[in-house]
GROMACS .gro file of C-alpha atoms in nm:
model
  363
    1MET     CA    1  16.282   2.623   0.406
    2ARG     CA    2  16.348   2.388   0.694
    3SER     CA    3  16.700   2.249   0.718
    4ILE     CA    4  16.739   1.872   0.740
    5TRP     CA    5  17.111   1.864   0.823
    6ASN     CA    6  17.368   2.101   0.971
    7GLY     CA    7  17.738   2.068   0.912
    8ALA     CA    8  18.022   2.221   0.715
    9ILE     CA    9  18.181   2.210   0.371
   10SER     CA   10  18.549   2.113   0.390
   11PHE     CA   11  18.731   2.304   0.111
   12GLY     CA   12  19.095   2.223   0.181
   13LEU     CA   13  19.168   2.392   0.512
   14VAL     CA   14  18.868   2.622   0.469
   15SER     CA   15  18.557   2.519   0.665
   16ILE     CA   16  18.220   2.663   0.560
   17PRO     CA   17  17.931   2.608   0.804
   18VAL     CA   18  17.617   2.526   0.604
   19LYS     CA   19  17.259   2.410   0.635
   20LEU     CA   20  17.118   2.144   0.404
   21MET     CA   21  16.762   2.179   0.267
   22ASN     CA   22  16.561   1.977   0.020
   23ALA     CA   23  16.560   2.144  -0.322
   24THR     CA   24  16.262   1.944  -0.448
   25GLU     CA   25  15.918   1.847  -0.323
   26ASN     CA   26  15.685   1.565  -0.414
   27HIS     CA   27  15.341   1.668  -0.544
   28SER     CA   28  15.215   1.315  -0.605
   29ILE     CA   29  14.875   1.231  -0.457
   30SER     CA   30  14.890   0.959  -0.193
   31PHE     CA   31  14.609   0.717  -0.112
   32ARG     CA   32  14.510   0.537   0.206
   33GLN     CA   33  14.410   0.176   0.229
   34ILE     CA   34  14.056   0.123   0.358
   35HIS     CA   35  13.826  -0.163   0.448
   36LEU     CA   36  13.578  -0.183   0.156
   37ALA     CA   37  13.299  -0.307   0.382
   38ASP     CA   38  13.281  -0.002   0.608
   39GLY     CA   39  13.545   0.243   0.476
   40GLY     CA   40  13.762   0.214   0.787
   41ARG     CA   41  14.135   0.291   0.763
   42ILE     CA   42  14.369  -0.006   0.751
   43ARG     CA   43  14.675   0.037   0.971
   44TYR     CA   44  14.983  -0.175   1.017
   45HIS     CA   45  15.121  -0.284   1.348
   46LYS     CA   46  15.470  -0.408   1.427
   47VAL     CA   47  15.438  -0.760   1.557
   48CYS     CA   48  15.716  -0.990   1.674
   49GLU     CA   49  15.703  -1.311   1.476
   50LEU     CA   50  15.815  -1.518   1.775
   51ASP     CA   51  15.565  -1.420   2.044
   52GLU     CA   52  15.313  -1.258   1.805
   53GLN     CA   53  15.294  -0.954   2.032
   54GLU     CA   54  15.277  -0.592   1.909
   55VAL     CA   55  15.606  -0.407   1.961
   56THR     CA   56  15.644  -0.033   2.030
   57GLY     CA   57  15.908   0.193   1.877
   58ALA     CA   58  16.114   0.190   2.198
   59GLU     CA   59  16.136  -0.187   2.177
   60THR     CA   60  16.250  -0.189   1.812
   61GLY     CA   61  16.617  -0.211   1.714
   62LYS     CA   62  16.837  -0.273   1.407
   63ALA     CA   63  16.991  -0.597   1.289
   64TYR     CA   64  17.176  -0.727   0.985
   65GLU     CA   65  17.050  -1.045   0.825
   66ASP     CA   66  17.334  -1.259   0.696
   67ALA     CA   67  17.319  -1.471   0.382
   68ASP     CA   68  17.253  -1.784   0.586
   69GLY     CA   69  16.953  -1.617   0.755
   70SER     CA   70  17.120  -1.545   1.087
   71VAL     CA   71  17.039  -1.207   1.245
   72ILE     CA   72  17.320  -0.989   1.384
   73PRO     CA   73  17.203  -0.699   1.610
   74VAL     CA   74  17.363  -0.358   1.541
   75THR     CA   75  17.303  -0.070   1.782
   76ASP     CA   76  17.317   0.305   1.728
   77GLU     CA   77  17.619   0.313   1.957
   78ASP     CA   78  17.798   0.066   1.729
   79LEU     CA   79  17.736   0.288   1.427
   80ALA     CA   80  17.834   0.606   1.612
   81SER     CA   81  18.170   0.452   1.705
   82LEU     CA   82  18.266   0.394   1.341
   83PRO     CA   83  18.531   0.629   1.194
   84LEU     CA   84  18.309   0.838   0.965
   85PRO     CA   85  18.474   1.177   0.896
   86THR     CA   86  18.182   1.285   0.679
   87ALA     CA   87  17.927   1.252   0.959
   88LYS     CA   88  17.907   1.630   0.990
   89THR     CA   89  18.121   1.737   0.697
   90ILE     CA   90  18.081   1.761   0.322
   91GLU     CA   91  18.434   1.677   0.212
   92ILE     CA   92  18.528   1.801  -0.135
   93GLU     CA   93  18.743   1.538  -0.307
   94GLY     CA   94  18.812   1.727  -0.630
   95PHE     CA   95  18.669   1.910  -0.928
   96VAL     CA   96  18.558   1.779  -1.268
   97PRO     CA   97  18.367   1.915  -1.572
   98ALA     CA   98  17.991   1.872  -1.535
   99SER     CA   99  17.995   1.651  -1.845
  100ALA     CA  100  18.206   1.397  -1.655
  101ILE     CA  101  17.908   1.313  -1.431
  102ASP     CA  102  17.682   1.048  -1.581
  103PRO     CA  103  17.317   1.162  -1.547
  104LEU     CA  104  17.233   0.807  -1.439
  105GLN     CA  105  17.416   0.882  -1.112
  106LEU     CA  106  17.202   1.184  -1.020
  107ASP     CA  107  16.987   1.130  -0.712
  108SER     CA  108  16.823   1.372  -0.466
  109ALA     CA  109  16.889   1.748  -0.489
  110TYR     CA  110  16.961   1.986  -0.201
  111TYR     CA  111  17.034   2.354  -0.142
  112LEU     CA  112  17.323   2.462   0.080
  113SER     CA  113  17.296   2.792   0.266
  114ALA     CA  114  17.559   2.969   0.474
  115ASN     CA  115  17.499   2.899   0.843
  116GLY     CA  116  17.570   3.226   1.018
  117GLY     CA  117  17.737   3.555   0.929
  118PRO     CA  118  18.101   3.436   0.939
  119ALA     CA  119  18.019   3.165   0.685
  120ALA     CA  120  17.902   3.414   0.418
  121LYS     CA  121  18.251   3.511   0.292
  122PRO     CA  122  18.395   3.156   0.244
  123TYR     CA  123  18.056   3.047   0.100
  124ALA     CA  124  18.073   3.324  -0.162
  125LEU     CA  125  18.439   3.237  -0.232
  126LEU     CA  126  18.355   2.874  -0.315
  127ARG     CA  127  18.054   2.981  -0.521
  128GLU     CA  128  18.253   3.224  -0.736
  129ALA     CA  129  18.540   2.976  -0.774
  130LEU     CA  130  18.295   2.716  -0.909
  131LYS     CA  131  18.148   2.971  -1.149
  132ARG     CA  132  18.484   3.081  -1.289
  133SER     CA  133  18.622   2.729  -1.325
  134GLU     CA  134  18.303   2.606  -1.498
  135LYS     CA  135  18.345   2.284  -1.304
  136VAL     CA  136  18.156   2.098  -1.033
  137ALA     CA  137  18.288   1.970  -0.703
  138VAL     CA  138  18.274   1.600  -0.615
  139ALA     CA  139  18.231   1.541  -0.243
  140LYS     CA  140  18.146   1.282   0.020
  141PHE     CA  141  17.886   1.338   0.290
  142ALA     CA  142  17.686   1.129   0.538
  143LEU     CA  143  17.308   1.151   0.560
  144ARG     CA  144  17.048   0.926   0.722
  145GLY     CA  145  17.296   0.674   0.848
  146ARG     CA  146  17.512   0.616   0.543
  147GLU     CA  147  17.790   0.783   0.350
  148ARG     CA  148  17.698   0.922   0.009
  149LEU     CA  149  17.859   1.078  -0.293
  150GLY     CA  150  17.762   1.432  -0.392
  151MET     CA  151  17.813   1.692  -0.663
  152LEU     CA  152  17.824   2.063  -0.582
  153ARG     CA  153  17.730   2.319  -0.847
  154VAL     CA  154  17.602   2.676  -0.861
  155VAL     CA  155  17.234   2.748  -0.925
  156ASP     CA  156  17.176   3.125  -0.957
  157ASP     CA  157  17.363   3.253  -0.647
  158VAL     CA  158  17.322   2.938  -0.440
  159ILE     CA  159  17.540   2.629  -0.406
  160ALA     CA  160  17.332   2.320  -0.478
  161MET     CA  161  17.429   1.963  -0.403
  162HIS     CA  162  17.308   1.656  -0.592
  163GLY     CA  163  17.331   1.321  -0.424
  164LEU     CA  164  17.507   1.076  -0.654
  165LEU     CA  165  17.483   0.700  -0.674
  166TRP     CA  166  17.813   0.523  -0.632
  167PRO     CA  167  17.960   0.404  -0.965
  168ASP     CA  168  17.910   0.037  -0.869
  169GLU     CA  169  17.536   0.107  -0.816
  170ILE     CA  170  17.483   0.176  -1.187
  171ARG     CA  171  17.383  -0.129  -1.385
  172THR     CA  172  17.532  -0.195  -1.727
  173PRO     CA  173  17.273  -0.210  -2.011
  174GLU     CA  174  17.372  -0.555  -2.130
  175GLY     CA  175  17.116  -0.734  -2.345
  176ILE     CA  176  16.880  -0.434  -2.355
  177ALA     CA  177  16.968  -0.280  -2.694
  178PRO     CA  178  16.788  -0.420  -3.004
  179ASP     CA  179  16.965  -0.654  -3.244
  180ALA     CA  180  17.270  -0.502  -3.410
  181GLY     CA  181  17.143  -0.615  -3.753
  182ILE     CA  182  16.869  -0.350  -3.761
  183LYS     CA  183  16.949  -0.073  -4.011
  184VAL     CA  184  16.787   0.268  -4.034
  185ARG     CA  185  16.751   0.414  -4.382
  186ASP     CA  186  16.859   0.768  -4.468
  187ALA     CA  187  16.503   0.857  -4.571
  188GLU     CA  188  16.378   0.758  -4.226
  189LEU     CA  189  16.651   0.963  -4.059
  190ASP     CA  190  16.562   1.263  -4.276
  191LEU     CA  191  16.199   1.244  -4.167
  192ALA     CA  192  16.303   1.196  -3.802
  193ASP     CA  193  16.521   1.510  -3.829
  194THR     CA  194  16.229   1.701  -3.983
  195LEU     CA  195  16.001   1.590  -3.700
  196MET     CA  196  16.256   1.694  -3.438
  197ASN     CA  197  16.301   2.036  -3.599
  198THR     CA  198  15.925   2.084  -3.623
  199LEU     CA  199  15.864   1.995  -3.259
  200GLY     CA  200  16.144   2.235  -3.161
  201GLU     CA  201  16.275   2.285  -2.810
  202ALA     CA  202  16.075   2.179  -2.504
  203ASP     CA  203  15.966   2.458  -2.269
  204LEU     CA  204  16.009   2.281  -1.937
  205ASP     CA  205  15.833   2.560  -1.746
  206THR     CA  206  15.505   2.491  -1.927
  207LEU     CA  207  15.500   2.116  -1.856
  208HIS     CA  208  15.282   1.986  -1.574
  209ASP     CA  209  15.141   1.664  -1.434
  210ASP     CA  210  14.818   1.599  -1.625
  211TYR     CA  211  14.753   1.275  -1.439
  212ARG     CA  212  14.769   1.444  -1.099
  213GLU     CA  213  14.520   1.709  -1.215
  214ALA     CA  214  14.288   1.435  -1.343
  215VAL     CA  215  14.307   1.256  -1.006
  216GLU     CA  216  14.226   1.582  -0.823
  217GLU     CA  217  13.923   1.638  -1.048
  218LEU     CA  218  13.814   1.279  -0.990
  219VAL     CA  219  13.833   1.318  -0.610
  220ALA     CA  220  13.650   1.653  -0.624
  221ALA     CA  221  13.373   1.507  -0.840
  222LYS     CA  222  13.329   1.207  -0.610
  223ALA     CA  223  13.321   1.433  -0.303
  224ALA     CA  224  13.046   1.640  -0.467
  225GLY     CA  225  12.850   1.331  -0.566
  226GLU     CA  226  12.889   1.401  -0.936
  227THR     CA  227  12.915   1.147  -1.215
  228VAL     CA  228  13.271   1.078  -1.319
  229GLU     CA  229  13.337   1.053  -1.692
  230THR     CA  230  13.560   0.765  -1.792
  231ALA     CA  231  13.834   0.816  -2.049
  232GLU     CA  232  13.811   0.623  -2.374
  233ASP     CA  233  14.082   0.370  -2.448
  234GLU     CA  234  14.259   0.498  -2.758
  235GLY     CA  235  14.451   0.173  -2.797
  236GLY     CA  236  14.734   0.144  -3.044
  237GLY     CA  237  14.995   0.050  -2.788
  238GLY     CA  238  15.257  -0.194  -2.906
  239GLN     CA  239  15.122  -0.222  -3.259
  240VAL     CA  240  15.357  -0.279  -3.550
  241ILE     CA  241  15.325   0.020  -3.785
  242ASP     CA  242  15.464   0.147  -4.113
  243LEU     CA  243  15.754   0.355  -3.987
  244MET     CA  244  15.771   0.592  -4.286
  245ALA     CA  245  15.394   0.651  -4.282
  246ALA     CA  246  15.400   0.713  -3.907
  247LEU     CA  247  15.687   0.962  -3.941
  248GLU     CA  248  15.513   1.149  -4.223
  249SER     CA  249  15.188   1.167  -4.025
  250SER     CA  250  15.379   1.282  -3.716
  251VAL     CA  251  15.548   1.563  -3.911
  252ARG     CA  252  15.214   1.679  -4.052
  253ALA     CA  253  15.049   1.671  -3.710
  254ALA     CA  254  15.342   1.854  -3.550
  255LYS     CA  255  15.332   2.129  -3.814
  256GLU     CA  256  14.957   2.171  -3.767
  257SER     CA  257  14.990   2.192  -3.389
  258HIS     CA  258  15.269   2.450  -3.421
  259GLY     CA  259  15.068   2.655  -3.672
  260LYS     CA  260  15.294   2.582  -3.967
  261ASP     CA  261  15.190   2.510  -4.323
  262GLY     CA  262  15.278   2.176  -4.472
  263ASP     CA  263  15.488   2.338  -4.748
  264GLU     CA  264  15.663   2.594  -4.530
  265ASP     CA  265  16.015   2.678  -4.643
  266GLY     CA  266  15.953   2.471  -4.953
  267ASP     CA  267  15.955   2.147  -4.754
  268ASP     CA  268  15.707   1.888  -4.866
  269VAL     CA  269  15.652   1.639  -4.589
  270ALA     CA  270  15.638   1.348  -4.830
  271ASP     CA  271  15.925   1.460  -5.054
  272VAL     CA  272  16.213   1.235  -4.955
  273HIS     CA  273  16.507   1.220  -5.197
  274PRO     CA  274  16.747   0.924  -5.190
  275ILE     CA  275  17.117   0.998  -5.162
  276GLU     CA  276  17.294   0.981  -5.497
  277GLY     CA  277  17.548   0.709  -5.563
  278ARG     CA  278  17.359   0.445  -5.364
  279LYS     CA  279  17.178   0.159  -5.532
  280LYS     CA  280  16.883  -0.025  -5.385
  281THR     CA  281  16.850  -0.397  -5.432
  282GLY     CA  282  16.577  -0.656  -5.397
  283ALA     CA  283  16.244  -0.553  -5.255
  284LYS     CA  284  16.379  -0.215  -5.140
  285ALA     CA  285  16.473  -0.121  -5.494
  286ALA     CA  286  16.129  -0.221  -5.617
  287THR     CA  287  15.940  -0.033  -5.350
  288GLY     CA  288  16.183   0.236  -5.243
  289GLY     CA  289  15.969   0.287  -4.933
  290SER     CA  290  15.589   0.302  -4.947
  291GLY     CA  291  15.571   0.683  -4.948
  292THR     CA  292  15.844   0.730  -5.212
  293ALA     CA  293  15.701   0.470  -5.452
  294LYS     CA  294  15.357   0.630  -5.443
  295LYS     CA  295  15.500   0.974  -5.509
  296THR     CA  296  15.714   0.850  -5.802
  297ALA     CA  297  15.415   0.680  -5.965
  298ALA     CA  298  15.200   0.989  -5.911
  299GLY     CA  299  15.473   1.206  -6.064
  300LYS     CA  300  15.497   0.986  -6.374
  301THR     CA  301  15.117   0.983  -6.420
  302ALA     CA  302  15.101   1.361  -6.388
  303ALA     CA  303  15.385   1.396  -6.641
  304LYS     CA  304  15.204   1.169  -6.890
  305LYS     CA  305  14.881   1.368  -6.854
  306THR     CA  306  15.064   1.696  -6.905
  307THR     CA  307  15.241   1.564  -7.217
  308ALA     CA  308  14.913   1.436  -7.360
  309LYS     CA  309  14.747   1.772  -7.303
  310LYS     CA  310  15.033   1.955  -7.471
  311THR     CA  311  15.026   1.719  -7.773
  312THR     CA  312  14.648   1.760  -7.818
  313ALA     CA  313  14.674   2.138  -7.790
  314THR     CA  314  14.955   2.144  -8.049
  315LYS     CA  315  14.756   1.935  -8.297
  316THR     CA  316  14.446   2.152  -8.254
  317ALA     CA  317  14.647   2.469  -8.305
  318ALA     CA  318  14.807   2.321  -8.618
  319LYS     CA  319  14.465   2.233  -8.761
  320LYS     CA  320  14.333   2.584  -8.696
  321THR     CA  321  14.639   2.740  -8.860
  322THR     CA  322  14.604   2.518  -9.170
  323ALA     CA  323  14.234   2.606  -9.199
  324LYS     CA  324  14.312   2.975  -9.175
  325LYS     CA  325  14.579   2.949  -9.446
  326THR     CA  326  14.339   2.759  -9.680
  327ALA     CA  327  14.064   3.018  -9.629
  328ALA     CA  328  14.312   3.297  -9.696
  329LYS     CA  329  14.423   3.132 -10.023
  330LYS     CA  330  14.059   3.095 -10.141
  331THR     CA  331  13.985   3.460 -10.062
  332SER     CA  332  14.297   3.570 -10.247
  333ALA     CA  333  14.196   3.364 -10.552
  334LYS     CA  334  13.851   3.522 -10.559
  335LYS     CA  335  13.998   3.872 -10.548
  336THR     CA  336  14.234   3.790 -10.836
  337ALA     CA  337  13.946   3.656 -11.048
  338ALA     CA  338  13.742   3.966 -10.973
  339LYS     CA  339  14.025   4.193 -11.084
  340LYS     CA  340  14.063   4.007 -11.414
  341THR     CA  341  13.689   4.025 -11.486
  342THR     CA  342  13.642   4.392 -11.406
  343PRO     CA  343  13.861   4.550 -11.687
  344LYS     CA  344  13.682   4.355 -11.965
  345THR     CA  345  13.342   4.463 -11.845
  346THR     CA  346  13.452   4.823 -11.818
  347GLY     CA  347  13.590   4.825 -12.177
  348LYS     CA  348  13.265   4.696 -12.331
  349ALA     CA  349  13.058   4.951 -12.139
  350ALA     CA  350  13.285   5.236 -12.258
  351GLY     CA  351  13.245   5.122 -12.622
  352LYS     CA  352  12.870   5.121 -12.594
  353ARG     CA  353  12.869   5.473 -12.447
  354ALA     CA  354  13.090   5.606 -12.730
  355ALA     CA  355  12.865   5.455 -13.005
  356SER     CA  356  12.558   5.604 -12.845
  357SER     CA  357  12.721   5.947 -12.834
  358ARG     CA  358  12.814   5.936 -13.203
  359SER     CA  359  12.455   5.837 -13.303
  360ARG     CA  360  12.315   6.133 -13.114
  361SER     CA  361  12.560   6.373 -13.282
  362THR     CA  362  12.466   6.259 -13.632
  363ALA     CA  363  12.103   6.305 -13.566
   0.00000   0.00000   0.00000
């Protein structure tokens, strides 16, 4: 990497020669302005507004415009004469926990490398001290003509420096938050928690700039003379929606995209239970949320159908049992009558046989 600044880190009385390099790079696609009539490049020229003549770089200087519109020239020599101890030094002012730095202050990021062999030992000393303390260093440094605030921390085995905005450069968010009267229900928070858990952690290494890729494909297609397909407008931006319905749909979609079943771990996306001990009033008590009201009504209907089925089955079984008992009684009565009839018949037949035998003997 090419260094953009050479200087030293001032750590008390210890001086560490370092080189400063950009830690990030911009991959955004840039466009040129052209003349639509012939495709020629449009360029800008520096022109003096008084004599309307083009001015070269050697003829251009700096000036400060006052509030009343007056222009005060300031030369490079004037700036160089100012007492700026951080012109070639990164002065460490102190150490704070990383959580003490507001992310809103973070600006550009740089890598610091040891400049030369003698700088390796004090560089490693500062690096290890930062690691063991679990703190970051707050420093001042000058870059591109102005003094800046910086934060030094360890990334792998390298000391990195983040440019910080000065505290008075951070705007306060007055008048930006929604009205304080807006209340979020527990059921909505439960669904939001479910959605967050389903989406899980973001893998930053897999994220990329889809728009930049689309622009590259567009340019390649135009260069090849191919037809460019236009994206359809999905719409839906800024529409007022049913929050509960949107959350439920989001949870279902997230579970499908992550390959999870809707009822995994016994969680039903639409099963939201109100917290006990809280009473709902007015329209909320009547509706209880669109999703909850529908589920309650469906549950009652299903319960009624199940009860009706059970009652019908019980009555049918009772009728069959009664019929079986009646048939059994009739069969038993027939058997009893048959038993009573059989002895009489047998006695008469025996008498007839005996009389016949006696007649034969007499003969």
